[in-house]
């Protein structure tokens, strides 16, 4: 069974991420969306909220699961029999850092496969979504409905 991982912070997940998950699920038998548990960096959403939102979004895909990890991604892959890291590349600006990580992860024993992000979502990032939502901008069509609702609730609770 060919397994891949889509790693990230997903604070929160966007349609850009979901597009990459779907494409990974077409190419691999089993896909794990692995949410980085970063103890030092607190985000807008808790780990539990991020996992709940992603789990809801990937319900239609029987070969996608959601998990968390900390430590090295390459170790997580080896421990879980995952042979590939599957990521989206939005623009040249992503490339330098992604190449560096891919080469290091390759040295650590796990290859990375990139897909070109759907142009419809190539300008999207979790940070820009949070920025727009914070100032009351409309992010519907860019994030799933459950994420949009959670963003409004979380931001109004914080203000
Ligand atoms: O969504 P992000 O924050 O851009 O995702 C970055 C992520 C989680 C893919 C990256 O930081 C990562 O893999 N972290 C785990 C620690 C690790 O393995 N670092 C070495 C990378 S070569």
Tab-separated table of C-alpha atoms and ligand atoms in Angstrom:
chain	number	residue	atom	x	y	z
A	1	UNK	CA	0.000	0.000	0.000
A	2	UNK	CA	1.444	3.362	-1.075
A	3	UNK	CA	1.128	5.964	1.651
A	4	UNK	CA	1.725	9.733	1.552
A	5	UNK	CA	1.590	12.523	4.064
A	6	UNK	CA	0.386	16.115	3.605
A	7	UNK	CA	2.035	17.984	6.492
A	8	UNK	CA	1.393	21.502	7.722
A	9	UNK	CA	0.148	23.842	10.402
A	10	UNK	CA	-3.298	24.291	8.836
A	11	UNK	CA	-4.259	27.256	11.016
A	12	UNK	CA	-6.801	27.047	9.435
A	13	UNK	CA	-7.164	24.678	6.477
A	14	UNK	CA	-8.067	26.396	3.175
A	15	UNK	CA	-9.469	25.256	-0.181
A	16	UNK	CA	-5.858	25.381	-1.436
A	17	UNK	CA	-4.863	22.716	1.104
A	18	UNK	CA	-7.959	20.630	0.369
A	19	UNK	CA	-7.160	20.655	-3.337
A	20	UNK	CA	-3.723	19.201	-2.546
A	21	UNK	CA	-5.215	16.547	-0.190
A	22	UNK	CA	-7.656	15.451	-2.910
A	23	UNK	CA	-4.905	15.162	-5.488
A	24	UNK	CA	-2.741	13.162	-3.077
A	25	UNK	CA	-5.695	10.840	-2.458
A	26	UNK	CA	-5.965	10.216	-6.214
A	27	UNK	CA	-2.306	9.219	-6.474
A	28	UNK	CA	-1.841	7.247	-3.241
A	29	UNK	CA	-3.732	4.418	-1.565
A	30	UNK	CA	-3.650	6.168	1.788
A	31	UNK	CA	-3.058	9.803	2.749
A	32	UNK	CA	-2.428	11.226	6.195
A	33	UNK	CA	-2.989	14.922	6.759
A	34	UNK	CA	-0.468	15.496	9.552
A	35	UNK	CA	-0.902	18.639	11.617
A	36	UNK	CA	2.312	19.920	13.175
A	37	UNK	CA	2.013	20.121	16.931
A	38	UNK	CA	4.289	23.042	17.625
A	39	UNK	CA	4.447	23.593	21.364
A	40	UNK	CA	6.207	26.947	21.065
A	41	UNK	CA	4.044	28.557	18.365
A	42	UNK	CA	0.433	29.174	19.324
A	43	UNK	CA	-1.959	29.751	16.465
A	44	UNK	CA	-5.456	31.132	16.157
A	45	UNK	CA	-6.969	27.648	16.457
A	46	UNK	CA	-6.117	24.896	18.939
A	47	UNK	CA	-4.896	21.537	17.681
A	48	UNK	CA	-8.286	20.003	18.470
A	49	UNK	CA	-10.111	22.671	16.445
A	50	UNK	CA	-7.791	22.265	13.449
A	51	UNK	CA	-8.188	18.491	13.483
A	52	UNK	CA	-11.958	18.723	13.851
A	53	UNK	CA	-12.228	21.145	10.912
A	54	UNK	CA	-9.986	19.072	8.628
A	55	UNK	CA	-11.710	15.814	9.622
A	56	UNK	CA	-15.065	17.306	8.641
A	57	UNK	CA	-13.660	18.457	5.285
A	58	UNK	CA	-12.055	15.130	4.320
A	59	UNK	CA	-15.114	13.016	5.240
A	60	UNK	CA	-15.900	12.354	1.545
A	61	UNK	CA	-12.469	10.730	1.050
A	62	UNK	CA	-12.252	7.269	2.611
A	63	UNK	CA	-8.474	7.053	2.095
A	64	UNK	CA	-7.620	10.290	3.950
A	65	UNK	CA	-7.052	10.391	7.704
A	66	UNK	CA	-6.008	13.245	9.990
A	67	UNK	CA	-3.291	12.982	12.628
A	68	UNK	CA	-0.875	15.181	14.562
A	69	UNK	CA	2.869	14.945	14.820
A	70	UNK	CA	5.761	16.596	16.544
A	71	UNK	CA	9.471	16.163	16.032
A	72	UNK	CA	10.871	15.356	12.632
A	73	UNK	CA	8.467	14.734	9.780
A	74	UNK	CA	10.865	12.124	8.333
A	75	UNK	CA	10.686	10.146	11.607
A	76	UNK	CA	6.888	10.337	11.577
A	77	UNK	CA	6.897	8.958	8.012
A	78	UNK	CA	9.192	6.069	8.887
A	79	UNK	CA	7.202	5.181	12.000
A	80	UNK	CA	3.994	5.094	9.943
A	81	UNK	CA	5.232	3.369	6.773
A	82	UNK	CA	4.770	6.550	4.707
A	83	UNK	CA	6.975	6.717	1.624
A	84	UNK	CA	6.269	10.238	0.337
A	85	UNK	CA	5.631	13.774	1.466
A	86	UNK	CA	3.040	15.362	-0.839
A	87	UNK	CA	2.879	19.155	-1.098
A	88	UNK	CA	1.520	21.977	-3.210
A	89	UNK	CA	3.801	24.651	-4.684
A	90	UNK	CA	2.093	27.995	-5.086
A	91	UNK	CA	4.759	30.217	-6.574
A	92	UNK	CA	8.487	30.648	-7.033
A	93	UNK	CA	8.539	32.309	-3.607
A	94	UNK	CA	7.660	28.927	-2.036
A	95	UNK	CA	10.358	27.146	-3.928
A	96	UNK	CA	13.589	28.014	-2.076
A	97	UNK	CA	12.343	26.910	1.319
A	98	UNK	CA	10.431	23.915	0.002
A	99	UNK	CA	13.460	22.718	-1.978
A	100	UNK	CA	15.652	22.995	1.102
A	101	UNK	CA	13.169	20.986	3.185
A	102	UNK	CA	12.662	18.414	0.419
A	103	UNK	CA	16.397	17.881	0.058
A	104	UNK	CA	16.886	17.557	3.802
A	105	UNK	CA	13.939	15.166	4.114
A	106	UNK	CA	15.350	13.151	1.212
A	107	UNK	CA	18.641	12.892	3.089
A	108	UNK	CA	16.639	11.740	6.115
A	109	UNK	CA	15.072	9.022	3.933
A	110	UNK	CA	11.740	10.372	2.642
A	111	UNK	CA	11.122	11.882	-0.798
A	112	UNK	CA	8.834	14.844	-1.463
A	113	UNK	CA	6.447	15.127	-4.412
A	114	UNK	CA	5.140	18.544	-5.427
A	115	UNK	CA	2.027	19.448	-7.367
A	116	UNK	CA	1.464	22.890	-8.842
A	117	UNK	CA	-1.289	24.537	-6.844
A	118	UNK	CA	-4.575	25.083	-8.626
A	119	UNK	CA	-4.257	28.692	-9.964
A	120	UNK	CA	-7.640	29.445	-8.424
A	121	UNK	CA	-5.994	29.131	-5.003
A	122	UNK	CA	-2.380	30.060	-5.699
A	123	UNK	CA	-2.599	33.326	-3.726
A	124	UNK	CA	-4.085	31.643	-0.676
A	125	UNK	CA	-2.411	31.073	2.658
A	126	UNK	CA	-3.746	30.531	6.164
A	127	UNK	CA	-2.110	33.806	7.236
A	128	UNK	CA	-3.809	35.889	4.552
A	129	UNK	CA	-7.150	34.269	5.347
A	130	UNK	CA	-6.760	35.200	9.036
A	131	UNK	CA	-5.772	38.757	8.117
A	132	UNK	CA	-8.794	39.265	5.866
A	133	UNK	CA	-11.210	37.625	8.313
A	134	UNK	CA	-9.807	39.678	11.212
A	135	UNK	CA	-10.841	42.880	9.487
A	136	UNK	CA	-14.253	41.563	8.495
A	137	UNK	CA	-13.406	40.687	4.884
A	138	UNK	CA	-15.255	37.950	3.058
A	139	UNK	CA	-13.332	34.671	2.866
A	140	UNK	CA	-16.223	32.492	1.707
A	141	UNK	CA	-15.193	30.575	-1.406
A	142	UNK	CA	-11.619	30.441	-0.094
A	143	UNK	CA	-12.196	28.265	2.966
A	144	UNK	CA	-14.807	25.566	3.620
A	145	UNK	CA	-18.035	26.686	5.281
A	146	UNK	CA	-17.169	25.086	8.651
A	147	UNK	CA	-13.856	26.974	8.680
A	148	UNK	CA	-15.548	30.258	7.771
A	149	UNK	CA	-18.004	29.815	10.653
A	150	UNK	CA	-15.200	28.885	13.065
A	151	UNK	CA	-13.132	31.898	11.971
A	152	UNK	CA	-15.991	34.278	12.735
A	153	UNK	CA	-16.602	32.666	16.133
A	154	UNK	CA	-12.921	32.566	17.094
A	155	UNK	CA	-12.203	36.124	16.015
A	156	UNK	CA	-15.247	37.564	17.755
A	157	UNK	CA	-14.307	35.624	20.935
A	158	UNK	CA	-10.790	37.128	20.776
A	159	UNK	CA	-11.889	40.730	20.156
B	1	LIG	O1	2.158	24.805	7.054
B	1	LIG	P1	3.614	25.002	7.344
B	1	LIG	O2	3.790	25.644	8.698
B	1	LIG	O3	4.340	25.713	6.248
B	1	LIG	O4	4.259	23.527	7.447
B	1	LIG	C1	5.640	23.349	7.703
B	1	LIG	C2	5.952	21.892	8.040
B	1	LIG	C3	5.055	21.374	9.160
B	1	LIG	C4	5.730	21.021	6.820
B	1	LIG	C5	7.447	21.822	8.458
B	1	LIG	O5	7.722	22.825	9.381
B	1	LIG	C6	7.846	20.492	9.081
B	1	LIG	O6	7.893	19.487	8.416
B	1	LIG	N1	8.110	20.520	10.403
B	1	LIG	C7	8.446	19.334	11.165
B	1	LIG	C8	9.888	19.371	11.676
B	1	LIG	C9	10.848	18.874	10.613
B	1	LIG	O7	10.811	17.748	10.166
B	1	LIG	N2	11.755	19.791	10.213
B	1	LIG	C10	12.764	19.507	9.227
B	1	LIG	C11	12.275	19.808	7.830
B	1	LIG	S1	13.524	19.444	6.677
